mmCIF file of C-alpha atoms and ligand atoms in Angstrom:
data_model
loop_
_atom_site.group_PDB
_atom_site.id
_atom_site.type_symbol
_atom_site.label_atom_id
_atom_site.label_comp_id
_atom_site.label_asym_id
_atom_site.label_seq_id
_atom_site.Cartn_x
_atom_site.Cartn_y
_atom_site.Cartn_z
ATOM 1 C CA MET A 1 18.914 17.742 76.819
ATOM 2 C CA ASN A 2 19.608 21.472 76.737
ATOM 3 C CA ASP A 3 17.044 23.765 75.228
ATOM 4 C CA PRO A 4 18.758 26.742 73.558
ATOM 5 C CA SER A 5 15.643 28.886 74.057
ATOM 6 C CA SER A 6 15.938 28.513 77.820
ATOM 7 C CA LYS A 7 19.314 30.262 77.630
ATOM 8 C CA SER A 8 18.034 33.270 75.723
ATOM 9 C CA ALA A 9 16.762 34.955 78.865
ATOM 10 C CA SER A 10 17.864 34.832 82.464
ATOM 11 C CA PRO A 11 15.006 33.424 84.527
ATOM 12 C CA ARG A 12 16.361 35.092 87.676
ATOM 13 C CA ASN A 13 15.320 38.441 86.176
ATOM 14 C CA TRP A 14 11.759 37.248 85.767
ATOM 15 C CA ARG A 15 9.135 37.729 88.421
ATOM 16 C CA PRO A 16 7.887 34.566 90.161
ATOM 17 C CA ALA A 17 4.694 34.136 88.107
ATOM 18 C CA THR A 18 6.748 34.185 84.902
ATOM 19 C CA ARG A 19 9.342 31.773 86.236
ATOM 20 C CA LEU A 20 6.613 29.330 87.196
ATOM 21 C CA VAL A 21 5.373 29.090 83.628
ATOM 22 C CA HIS A 22 8.699 29.081 81.759
ATOM 23 C CA ALA A 23 11.686 28.339 83.978
ATOM 24 C CA GLY A 24 13.463 25.045 83.542
ATOM 25 C CA THR A 25 11.618 24.033 80.379
ATOM 26 C CA SER A 26 13.743 21.632 78.360
ATOM 27 C CA ARG A 27 12.205 20.885 74.964
ATOM 28 C CA SER A 28 12.804 17.755 72.942
ATOM 29 C CA GLN A 29 13.564 17.810 69.202
ATOM 30 C CA PHE A 30 9.786 18.057 68.575
ATOM 31 C CA GLY A 31 9.477 21.492 70.153
ATOM 32 C CA GLU A 32 6.386 20.603 72.190
ATOM 33 C CA THR A 33 4.564 23.509 73.904
ATOM 34 C CA SER A 34 3.785 21.659 77.119
ATOM 35 C CA GLU A 35 6.550 19.961 79.082
ATOM 36 C CA ALA A 36 7.167 16.398 77.893
ATOM 37 C CA LEU A 37 6.625 13.461 80.200
ATOM 38 C CA PHE A 38 9.674 11.181 80.006
ATOM 39 C CA LEU A 39 8.152 8.093 81.591
ATOM 40 C CA THR A 40 11.305 6.024 81.356
ATOM 41 C CA GLN A 41 13.455 4.180 83.862
ATOM 42 C CA GLY A 42 16.626 4.343 81.858
ATOM 43 C CA PHE A 43 18.385 5.644 78.755
ATOM 44 C CA VAL A 44 20.200 4.028 75.807
ATOM 45 C CA TYR A 45 23.624 4.928 74.466
ATOM 46 C CA ASP A 46 24.708 4.908 70.814
ATOM 47 C CA THR A 47 27.982 3.185 71.651
ATOM 48 C CA ALA A 48 29.724 1.466 74.545
ATOM 49 C CA GLU A 49 32.176 4.367 74.538
ATOM 50 C CA ALA A 50 29.274 6.804 75.057
ATOM 51 C CA ALA A 51 28.013 4.767 78.023
ATOM 52 C CA GLU A 52 31.517 4.795 79.500
ATOM 53 C CA ALA A 53 31.795 8.576 79.049
ATOM 54 C CA ARG A 54 28.354 9.149 80.584
ATOM 55 C CA PHE A 55 29.255 7.078 83.657
ATOM 56 C CA LYS A 56 32.633 8.777 83.985
ATOM 57 C CA GLY A 57 30.895 12.143 83.904
ATOM 58 C CA ASP A 58 32.849 13.187 80.775
ATOM 59 C CA GLU A 59 29.611 13.501 78.832
ATOM 60 C CA ALA A 60 26.445 15.210 80.095
ATOM 61 C CA GLY A 61 23.236 13.184 80.061
ATOM 62 C CA PHE A 62 20.942 10.929 81.972
ATOM 63 C CA ILE A 63 21.844 7.436 83.224
ATOM 64 C CA TYR A 64 19.004 6.097 85.323
ATOM 65 C CA SER A 65 15.832 7.656 86.701
ATOM 66 C CA ARG A 66 16.739 6.895 90.314
ATOM 67 C CA PHE A 67 19.529 9.466 89.776
ATOM 68 C CA SER A 68 17.785 11.924 87.482
ATOM 69 C CA ASN A 69 15.255 12.146 84.673
ATOM 70 C CA PRO A 70 14.475 14.923 82.161
ATOM 71 C CA THR A 71 10.947 15.581 83.488
ATOM 72 C CA VAL A 72 12.111 15.475 87.107
ATOM 73 C CA ALA A 73 15.011 17.806 86.214
ATOM 74 C CA MET A 74 12.566 20.329 84.717
ATOM 75 C CA PHE A 75 10.502 20.290 87.911
ATOM 76 C CA GLU A 76 13.668 20.715 90.019
ATOM 77 C CA ARG A 77 14.952 23.599 87.864
ATOM 78 C CA ARG A 78 11.604 25.394 88.006
ATOM 79 C CA MET A 79 11.414 25.017 91.796
ATOM 80 C CA ALA A 80 15.006 26.292 92.188
ATOM 81 C CA GLU A 81 14.233 29.353 90.049
ATOM 82 C CA LEU A 82 11.066 30.061 92.026
ATOM 83 C CA GLU A 83 12.757 29.733 95.395
ATOM 84 C CA GLY A 84 15.926 31.552 94.361
ATOM 85 C CA ALA A 85 17.996 28.502 95.295
ATOM 86 C CA GLU A 86 21.068 27.252 93.442
ATOM 87 C CA ALA A 87 19.855 23.669 93.418
ATOM 88 C CA ALA A 88 16.770 21.528 94.023
ATOM 89 C CA ARG A 89 16.142 17.808 94.344
ATOM 90 C CA ALA A 90 12.679 16.278 94.075
ATOM 91 C CA THR A 91 11.554 13.308 96.153
ATOM 92 C CA ALA A 92 8.612 10.905 96.284
ATOM 93 C CA SER A 93 6.881 12.759 99.132
ATOM 94 C CA GLY A 94 7.303 15.636 101.531
ATOM 95 C CA MET A 95 8.430 13.214 104.237
ATOM 96 C CA ALA A 96 11.104 11.773 101.925
ATOM 97 C CA ALA A 97 12.388 15.349 101.495
ATOM 98 C CA VAL A 98 12.382 16.080 105.254
ATOM 99 C CA THR A 99 14.033 12.741 106.079
ATOM 100 C CA ALA A 100 16.757 13.222 103.456
ATOM 101 C CA ALA A 101 17.409 16.829 104.524
ATOM 102 C CA LEU A 102 17.923 15.705 108.139
ATOM 103 C CA VAL A 103 19.501 12.234 107.789
ATOM 104 C CA GLY A 104 21.814 13.451 105.029
ATOM 105 C CA GLN A 105 23.506 15.867 107.438
ATOM 106 C CA VAL A 106 24.045 13.826 110.605
ATOM 107 C CA LYS A 107 25.961 10.855 111.987
ATOM 108 C CA ALA A 108 25.965 9.057 115.349
ATOM 109 C CA GLY A 109 26.893 11.470 118.142
ATOM 110 C CA ASP A 110 25.384 14.528 116.445
ATOM 111 C CA HIS A 111 22.524 16.589 117.874
ATOM 112 C CA ILE A 112 19.493 18.329 116.359
ATOM 113 C CA VAL A 113 17.481 21.199 117.832
ATOM 114 C CA ALA A 114 13.908 21.418 116.557
ATOM 115 C CA ALA A 115 10.766 23.361 117.327
ATOM 116 C CA LYS A 116 8.134 21.298 119.184
ATOM 117 C CA ALA A 117 5.336 22.343 116.843
ATOM 118 C CA LEU A 118 6.148 20.114 113.868
ATOM 119 C CA PHE A 119 4.174 18.039 111.401
ATOM 120 C CA GLY A 120 3.580 14.703 113.205
ATOM 121 C CA SER A 121 5.787 12.549 110.963
ATOM 122 C CA CYS A 122 8.672 15.026 111.331
ATOM 123 C CA ARG A 123 8.447 14.534 115.098
ATOM 124 C CA TYR A 124 8.693 10.750 114.516
ATOM 125 C CA VAL A 125 11.900 11.166 112.473
ATOM 126 C CA ILE A 126 13.477 13.374 115.149
ATOM 127 C CA GLU A 127 12.159 11.719 118.318
ATOM 128 C CA GLU A 128 12.092 8.039 117.340
ATOM 129 C CA LEU A 129 14.005 7.267 114.132
ATOM 130 C CA LEU A 130 17.201 9.314 114.480
ATOM 131 C CA PRO A 131 17.849 8.335 118.141
ATOM 132 C CA ARG A 132 18.043 4.678 116.979
ATOM 133 C CA PHE A 133 21.156 5.720 115.054
ATOM 134 C CA GLY A 134 22.668 7.743 117.896
ATOM 135 C CA VAL A 135 21.464 11.188 116.849
ATOM 136 C CA ALA A 136 20.052 13.064 119.854
ATOM 137 C CA SER A 137 17.607 15.942 119.740
ATOM 138 C CA THR A 138 16.176 18.730 121.867
ATOM 139 C CA LEU A 139 12.677 20.060 121.227
ATOM 140 C CA VAL A 140 12.109 23.716 122.072
ATOM 141 C CA ASP A 141 9.263 26.216 122.080
ATOM 142 C CA GLY A 142 10.130 27.681 118.695
ATOM 143 C CA THR A 143 8.871 31.166 119.540
ATOM 144 C CA ASP A 144 11.318 31.473 122.485
ATOM 145 C CA LEU A 145 14.747 32.430 121.099
ATOM 146 C CA ASP A 146 16.409 31.786 124.484
ATOM 147 C CA GLN A 147 15.341 28.142 124.290
ATOM 148 C CA TRP A 148 17.076 27.764 120.897
ATOM 149 C CA ARG A 149 20.257 29.302 122.325
ATOM 150 C CA ALA A 150 20.136 27.178 125.492
ATOM 151 C CA ALA A 151 19.634 23.952 123.529
ATOM 152 C CA VAL A 152 22.881 24.297 121.552
ATOM 153 C CA ARG A 153 25.589 21.727 122.305
ATOM 154 C CA PRO A 154 29.078 21.390 120.805
ATOM 155 C CA GLU A 155 27.750 18.524 118.657
ATOM 156 C CA THR A 156 24.650 20.406 117.386
ATOM 157 C CA LYS A 157 24.574 20.104 113.586
ATOM 158 C CA VAL A 158 21.041 21.027 112.538
ATOM 159 C CA PHE A 159 18.185 23.363 113.531
ATOM 160 C CA PHE A 160 14.773 22.432 112.152
ATOM 161 C CA LEU A 161 11.478 24.335 112.162
ATOM 162 C CA GLU A 162 8.288 25.108 110.310
ATOM 163 C CA SER A 163 6.508 28.482 110.273
ATOM 164 C CA PRO A 164 3.599 29.114 110.417
ATOM 165 C CA THR A 165 3.192 26.029 112.591
ATOM 166 C CA ASN A 166 0.537 23.344 112.269
ATOM 167 C CA PRO A 167 -2.190 23.801 113.385
ATOM 168 C CA THR A 168 -1.843 26.786 115.723
ATOM 169 C CA LEU A 169 -0.234 29.076 113.089
ATOM 170 C CA GLU A 170 2.460 30.410 115.398
ATOM 171 C CA ILE A 171 5.137 32.439 113.646
ATOM 172 C CA LEU A 172 8.790 31.609 114.286
ATOM 173 C CA ASP A 173 11.404 34.303 113.696
ATOM 174 C CA ILE A 174 13.367 32.640 110.884
ATOM 175 C CA ALA A 175 16.046 35.358 110.581
ATOM 176 C CA ALA A 176 16.753 35.359 114.333
ATOM 177 C CA ILE A 177 16.848 31.550 114.555
ATOM 178 C CA ALA A 178 19.105 31.405 111.464
ATOM 179 C CA ALA A 179 21.524 33.766 113.233
ATOM 180 C CA ILE A 180 21.586 31.534 116.338
ATOM 181 C CA ALA A 181 22.196 28.494 114.122
ATOM 182 C CA ARG A 182 25.038 30.273 112.317
ATOM 183 C CA ASP A 183 26.706 31.181 115.643
ATOM 184 C CA ALA A 184 26.371 27.541 116.709
ATOM 185 C CA GLY A 185 27.917 26.291 113.467
ATOM 186 C CA ALA A 186 24.675 24.494 112.657
ATOM 187 C CA SER A 187 22.520 24.541 109.533
ATOM 188 C CA LEU A 188 18.869 25.646 109.548
ATOM 189 C CA VAL A 189 16.320 23.540 107.666
ATOM 190 C CA VAL A 190 12.890 25.176 107.204
ATOM 191 C CA ASP A 191 9.757 23.206 106.286
ATOM 192 C CA ASN A 192 8.018 25.968 104.313
ATOM 193 C CA VAL A 193 4.800 24.117 103.415
ATOM 194 C CA PHE A 194 2.342 26.316 105.310
ATOM 195 C CA ALA A 195 3.768 29.591 103.958
ATOM 196 C CA THR A 196 4.229 28.328 100.366
ATOM 197 C CA PRO A 197 7.107 29.570 98.168
ATOM 198 C CA MET A 198 4.897 32.498 97.100
ATOM 199 C CA LEU A 199 4.635 34.050 100.569
ATOM 200 C CA GLN A 200 7.897 33.330 102.400
ATOM 201 C CA SER A 201 11.524 32.900 101.294
ATOM 202 C CA PRO A 202 13.496 31.229 104.103
ATOM 203 C CA LEU A 203 16.795 31.256 102.148
ATOM 204 C CA GLU A 204 16.631 35.071 101.999
ATOM 205 C CA LEU A 205 16.025 35.075 105.762
ATOM 206 C CA GLY A 206 19.205 33.047 106.335
ATOM 207 C CA ALA A 207 18.040 29.418 106.240
ATOM 208 C CA THR A 208 20.444 26.836 104.793
ATOM 209 C CA CYS A 209 17.873 24.515 103.266
ATOM 210 C CA VAL A 210 14.143 24.644 102.485
ATOM 211 C CA VAL A 211 11.908 21.590 102.204
ATOM 212 C CA TYR A 212 8.407 21.250 100.796
ATOM 213 C CA SER A 213 5.673 18.740 100.695
ATOM 214 C CA ALA A 214 4.757 19.561 97.081
ATOM 215 C CA THR A 215 1.729 17.359 97.744
ATOM 216 C CA LYS A 216 0.098 20.482 99.166
ATOM 217 C CA HIS A 217 -0.088 23.849 97.331
ATOM 218 C CA ILE A 218 2.405 22.958 94.576
ATOM 219 C CA ASP A 219 0.232 20.177 93.169
ATOM 220 C CA GLY A 220 -2.717 22.045 94.653
ATOM 221 C CA GLN A 221 -5.263 19.797 93.033
ATOM 222 C CA GLY A 222 -5.057 16.738 95.254
ATOM 223 C CA ARG A 223 -3.439 14.290 92.827
ATOM 224 C CA CYS A 224 0.121 13.178 93.632
ATOM 225 C CA LEU A 225 2.578 13.097 96.508
ATOM 226 C CA ALA A 226 5.897 14.876 96.042
ATOM 227 C CA GLY A 227 8.664 16.619 97.963
ATOM 228 C CA VAL A 228 11.424 19.102 97.189
ATOM 229 C CA ILE A 229 14.737 19.989 98.878
ATOM 230 C CA LEU A 230 16.263 23.387 97.974
ATOM 231 C CA ALA A 231 19.694 24.679 98.965
ATOM 232 C CA SER A 232 23.099 25.695 97.606
ATOM 233 C CA GLU A 233 24.899 23.471 95.081
ATOM 234 C CA LYS A 234 27.446 22.696 97.795
ATOM 235 C CA PHE A 235 24.858 21.689 100.398
ATOM 236 C CA ILE A 236 23.137 19.386 97.897
ATOM 237 C CA ALA A 237 26.475 17.885 96.823
ATOM 238 C CA ASP A 238 27.747 17.414 100.390
ATOM 239 C CA HIS A 239 24.590 16.112 102.086
ATOM 240 C CA ILE A 240 21.771 15.219 99.718
ATOM 241 C CA GLN A 241 22.903 14.014 96.283
ATOM 242 C CA THR A 242 24.555 10.718 97.237
ATOM 243 C CA TYR A 243 21.982 9.929 99.921
ATOM 244 C CA LEU A 244 19.118 10.262 97.426
ATOM 245 C CA ARG A 245 20.890 8.359 94.639
ATOM 246 C CA GLN A 246 21.877 5.427 96.795
ATOM 247 C CA THR A 247 18.761 5.102 98.988
ATOM 248 C CA GLY A 248 16.187 5.799 96.259
ATOM 249 C CA PRO A 249 13.295 7.965 97.522
ATOM 250 C CA SER A 250 12.995 9.121 93.897
ATOM 251 C CA ILE A 251 9.882 10.766 92.501
ATOM 252 C CA SER A 252 8.091 9.148 89.574
ATOM 253 C CA PRO A 253 8.518 11.200 86.358
ATOM 254 C CA PHE A 254 4.732 11.119 86.091
ATOM 255 C CA ASN A 255 4.293 12.746 89.498
ATOM 256 C CA ALA A 256 7.039 15.280 88.712
ATOM 257 C CA TRP A 257 5.185 16.164 85.501
ATOM 258 C CA VAL A 258 1.938 16.709 87.446
ATOM 259 C CA MET A 259 3.841 19.035 89.820
ATOM 260 C CA LEU A 260 5.507 20.857 86.938
ATOM 261 C CA LYS A 261 2.101 21.648 85.449
ATOM 262 C CA GLY A 262 0.600 22.356 88.888
ATOM 263 C CA ILE A 263 3.106 25.078 89.740
ATOM 264 C CA GLU A 264 2.257 27.081 86.610
ATOM 265 C CA THR A 265 -0.945 28.139 88.385
ATOM 266 C CA LEU A 266 0.500 28.326 91.920
ATOM 267 C CA PRO A 267 0.488 32.162 92.163
ATOM 268 C CA LEU A 268 -3.117 32.377 90.954
ATOM 269 C CA ARG A 269 -4.290 29.701 93.349
ATOM 270 C CA VAL A 270 -2.371 30.992 96.380
ATOM 271 C CA GLU A 271 -3.611 34.554 95.789
ATOM 272 C CA LYS A 272 -7.219 33.345 95.727
ATOM 273 C CA GLN A 273 -6.682 31.008 98.699
ATOM 274 C CA VAL A 274 -5.167 33.860 100.740
ATOM 275 C CA ALA A 275 -8.094 36.162 99.911
ATOM 276 C CA ASN A 276 -10.580 33.426 100.852
ATOM 277 C CA ALA A 277 -8.708 32.575 104.082
ATOM 278 C CA ALA A 278 -8.553 36.213 105.184
ATOM 279 C CA ARG A 279 -12.265 36.730 104.433
ATOM 280 C CA VAL A 280 -13.326 33.558 106.279
ATOM 281 C CA ALA A 281 -11.078 34.503 109.242
ATOM 282 C CA ASP A 282 -12.856 37.855 109.587
ATOM 283 C CA VAL A 283 -16.316 36.286 109.294
ATOM 284 C CA LEU A 284 -15.445 33.637 111.905
ATOM 285 C CA ALA A 285 -14.047 36.261 114.288
ATOM 286 C CA ALA A 286 -17.325 38.184 114.167
ATOM 287 C CA HIS A 287 -19.500 35.124 114.950
ATOM 288 C CA LYS A 288 -20.653 34.526 118.529
ATOM 289 C CA ALA A 289 -20.142 30.740 118.329
ATOM 290 C CA VAL A 290 -16.421 31.230 117.625
ATOM 291 C CA GLU A 291 -14.214 31.715 120.677
ATOM 292 C CA ARG A 292 -10.947 32.428 118.944
ATOM 293 C CA VAL A 293 -9.556 32.856 115.434
ATOM 294 C CA ILE A 294 -5.894 32.463 114.551
ATOM 295 C CA TYR A 295 -4.755 34.057 111.285
ATOM 296 C CA PRO A 296 -1.225 35.487 110.979
ATOM 297 C CA PHE A 297 -2.116 38.839 109.349
ATOM 298 C CA ARG A 298 -5.033 39.680 111.674
ATOM 299 C CA ASP A 299 -4.193 42.355 114.244
ATOM 300 C CA ASP A 300 -5.287 40.020 117.062
ATOM 301 C CA HIS A 301 -2.581 37.451 116.138
ATOM 302 C CA PRO A 302 0.068 37.731 118.888
ATOM 303 C CA GLN A 303 2.863 37.802 116.291
ATOM 304 C CA ALA A 304 1.144 39.830 113.562
ATOM 305 C CA ALA A 305 4.114 42.222 113.314
ATOM 306 C CA LEU A 306 6.618 39.387 112.823
ATOM 307 C CA ALA A 307 4.296 37.689 110.335
ATOM 308 C CA ARG A 308 4.107 40.901 108.288
ATOM 309 C CA ARG A 309 7.886 41.191 108.388
ATOM 310 C CA GLN A 310 8.680 37.726 107.055
ATOM 311 C CA MET A 311 5.595 36.811 104.988
ATOM 312 C CA LYS A 312 4.025 38.562 102.013
ATOM 313 C CA ALA A 313 0.477 37.607 103.111
ATOM 314 C CA GLY A 314 -1.228 35.781 105.964
ATOM 315 C CA GLY A 315 -1.347 32.377 104.296
ATOM 316 C CA THR A 316 -4.020 29.970 103.141
ATOM 317 C CA LEU A 317 -4.924 28.439 106.526
ATOM 318 C CA VAL A 318 -7.133 29.636 109.361
ATOM 319 C CA THR A 319 -7.423 27.931 112.740
ATOM 320 C CA PHE A 320 -10.379 28.626 114.998
ATOM 321 C CA GLU A 321 -11.963 27.402 118.167
ATOM 322 C CA VAL A 322 -15.661 26.895 118.781
ATOM 323 C CA ALA A 323 -17.585 26.462 122.033
ATOM 324 C CA GLY A 324 -18.469 22.950 123.187
ATOM 325 C CA GLY A 325 -15.089 21.228 122.762
ATOM 326 C CA LYS A 326 -14.879 18.176 120.504
ATOM 327 C CA GLN A 327 -18.686 17.905 120.129
ATOM 328 C CA GLY A 328 -18.964 21.551 119.156
ATOM 329 C CA ALA A 329 -16.159 21.236 116.610
ATOM 330 C CA PHE A 330 -17.630 18.038 115.135
ATOM 331 C CA ARG A 331 -21.068 19.699 114.817
ATOM 332 C CA VAL A 332 -19.561 22.571 112.799
ATOM 333 C CA ALA A 333 -17.437 20.282 110.593
ATOM 334 C CA ASN A 334 -20.384 17.964 109.919
ATOM 335 C CA ALA A 335 -22.689 20.872 109.030
ATOM 336 C CA LEU A 336 -20.348 22.323 106.370
ATOM 337 C CA ARG A 337 -21.453 21.640 102.789
ATOM 338 C CA VAL A 338 -18.917 23.390 100.530
ATOM 339 C CA THR A 339 -15.867 22.880 102.740
ATOM 340 C CA ARG A 340 -15.136 19.142 103.015
ATOM 341 C CA ILE A 341 -13.596 17.252 105.933
ATOM 342 C CA SER A 342 -10.004 16.219 105.138
ATOM 343 C CA ASN A 343 -6.630 16.290 106.868
ATOM 344 C CA ASN A 344 -5.027 17.507 103.617
ATOM 345 C CA LEU A 345 -4.325 21.177 102.895
ATOM 346 C CA GLY A 346 -3.382 23.541 100.095
ATOM 347 C CA ASP A 347 -5.987 22.040 97.752
ATOM 348 C CA ALA A 348 -8.213 23.890 95.279
ATOM 349 C CA LYS A 349 -11.073 22.519 97.394
ATOM 350 C CA SER A 350 -11.629 24.055 100.828
ATOM 351 C CA LEU A 351 -10.964 21.532 103.584
ATOM 352 C CA VAL A 352 -11.427 21.425 107.325
ATOM 353 C CA THR A 353 -9.858 19.120 109.894
ATOM 354 C CA HIS A 354 -10.141 18.504 113.627
ATOM 355 C CA PRO A 355 -6.445 18.263 114.629
ATOM 356 C CA SER A 356 -7.012 16.637 118.069
ATOM 357 C CA THR A 357 -8.612 13.519 116.594
ATOM 358 C CA THR A 358 -6.698 13.339 113.274
ATOM 359 C CA THR A 359 -3.271 14.824 112.615
ATOM 360 C CA HIS A 360 -2.423 15.046 116.325
ATOM 361 C CA GLN A 361 -4.303 11.973 117.562
ATOM 362 C CA ARG A 362 -1.116 10.119 118.520
ATOM 363 C CA PHE A 363 -0.256 12.685 121.220
ATOM 364 C CA ASP A 364 -1.913 12.555 124.644
ATOM 365 C CA GLU A 365 -4.128 15.437 125.777
ATOM 366 C CA ASP A 366 -1.380 17.033 127.904
ATOM 367 C CA GLN A 367 1.042 17.013 124.964
ATOM 368 C CA ARG A 368 -1.638 18.499 122.722
ATOM 369 C CA LEU A 369 -2.429 21.243 125.228
ATOM 370 C CA GLY A 370 1.324 21.910 125.441
ATOM 371 C CA MET A 371 1.203 22.577 121.696
ATOM 372 C CA GLY A 372 -1.880 24.794 122.120
ATOM 373 C CA ILE A 373 -4.186 22.270 120.425
ATOM 374 C CA ARG A 374 -7.600 22.238 122.075
ATOM 375 C CA GLN A 375 -10.617 19.991 121.512
ATOM 376 C CA GLY A 376 -12.783 22.787 120.120
ATOM 377 C CA MET A 377 -10.176 23.664 117.488
ATOM 378 C CA LEU A 378 -10.644 23.285 113.720
ATOM 379 C CA ARG A 379 -8.126 24.012 110.947
ATOM 380 C CA PHE A 380 -9.494 25.441 107.710
ATOM 381 C CA SER A 381 -7.524 25.206 104.451
ATOM 382 C CA ALA A 382 -8.931 27.710 101.982
ATOM 383 C CA GLY A 383 -9.632 26.548 98.453
ATOM 384 C CA ILE A 384 -10.275 28.621 95.347
ATOM 385 C CA GLU A 385 -14.097 28.642 95.479
ATOM 386 C CA ASP A 386 -16.136 31.859 95.405
ATOM 387 C CA ALA A 387 -15.625 33.512 98.803
ATOM 388 C CA ASP A 388 -19.359 34.217 99.176
ATOM 389 C CA ASP A 389 -20.159 30.492 99.014
ATOM 390 C CA LEU A 390 -17.538 29.719 101.664
ATOM 391 C CA VAL A 391 -18.836 32.480 103.934
ATOM 392 C CA GLU A 392 -22.497 31.443 103.568
ATOM 393 C CA ASP A 393 -21.505 27.830 104.238
ATOM 394 C CA PHE A 394 -19.669 28.732 107.451
ATOM 395 C CA LEU A 395 -22.497 30.958 108.659
ATOM 396 C CA GLN A 396 -25.131 28.248 108.198
ATOM 397 C CA ALA A 397 -22.857 25.635 109.842
ATOM 398 C CA LEU A 398 -22.111 27.870 112.857
ATOM 399 C CA ASP A 399 -25.775 28.843 113.236
ATOM 400 C CA GLN A 400 -26.814 25.174 113.199
ATOM 401 C CA ALA A 401 -24.138 24.187 115.677
HETATM 402 C C1 PLP B 1 2.120 17.292 104.538
HETATM 403 C C2 PLP B 1 3.299 17.828 105.239
HETATM 404 C C3 PLP B 1 4.501 17.112 105.294
HETATM 405 C C4 PLP B 1 4.644 15.730 104.686
HETATM 406 O O1 PLP B 1 4.432 15.725 103.322
HETATM 407 P P1 PLP B 1 3.945 14.416 102.492
HETATM 408 O O2 PLP B 1 3.992 14.885 101.092
HETATM 409 O O3 PLP B 1 2.584 14.072 102.993
HETATM 410 O O4 PLP B 1 4.945 13.343 102.784
HETATM 411 C C5 PLP B 1 5.565 17.680 105.960
HETATM 412 N N1 PLP B 1 5.469 18.893 106.541
HETATM 413 C C6 PLP B 1 4.323 19.616 106.520
HETATM 414 C C7 PLP B 1 4.275 20.945 107.198
HETATM 415 C C8 PLP B 1 3.203 19.103 105.872
HETATM 416 O O5 PLP B 1 2.073 19.823 105.857
#
């Protein structure tokens, strides 16, 4: 299972784009160029003694694909090298990764502090699922450091946040919140989907654990669901490994293979998506039908300085508000021709969604307004199309609306 060629150079010395193409590759005896897809549930042993040794851990090797699989292991190794983490574990979806990262750390009586502005399903895990097992939580305004400090209790075990947030693209100060967590004896889990591993490194900023929905930019071509958990070897061993093995949110080797190939082009895609997002943000801001544009690296973003400090670029998403509330937003979305309507993000195809009636439909209007989500708001996920086509499309849609 070990490829001697992968030991000839130290991937940590390579720059990210190089790691994404080569790191973690484990070639079979055939020396294939592209990563092999090991679509197998299990493995055979030459002798009963070999099976015994494998189970005892005396002999390295795979046992069962719920535990690990060569293709999945390549994807995990490549993600760990990219993120600069000691260890990675892949899961069937982003939500499986978030759930494992949280549930794996807590028991009845423990307490979690989380930012209010979270992906909807993450709020379900924290507000509805975990309380059924005696794990309490406090939701805070993530941008207010005093609220994080005030929420800490003796039994606080985990801080959880995402930044930039969905869909209002607020920036949370990861280094400052990590310091508060450390003082409280709690871990910090960061959902880094919106920033992508190319633009923000939460572990370097002091986070304990990073989770991804690889469904988004890492696949980047709208095919499979996947998730990843990245942390130290010790964190994975103490909190994640046994939970994943015994409860089984395992990723299919096929989906892991799709991700493995997808991440080879991640830097190219994210660079183009960022350029397209920044260009569209500027065009929207200059249009009279647009009341407000939110993009982290624009000077009019309230936390532009913090965004520049902790991110390498402004990201692939732009949120904007048009006049006329829901009707106005629907008119713009319906008039777009290149950008398609979808709640997904991070795809090669540009996508737009109306958060109030889709991703945040389950909240009432007061809760939505509390999160800064207004009826005239649209979230744009930049694809890799020619920027001129995206700009022309937005201009004709805004003019029509
Ligand atoms: C999509 C998403 C998730 C959930 O990921 P799935 O792969 O759909 O399960 C979690 N967090 C964020 C920020 C997301 O965008």
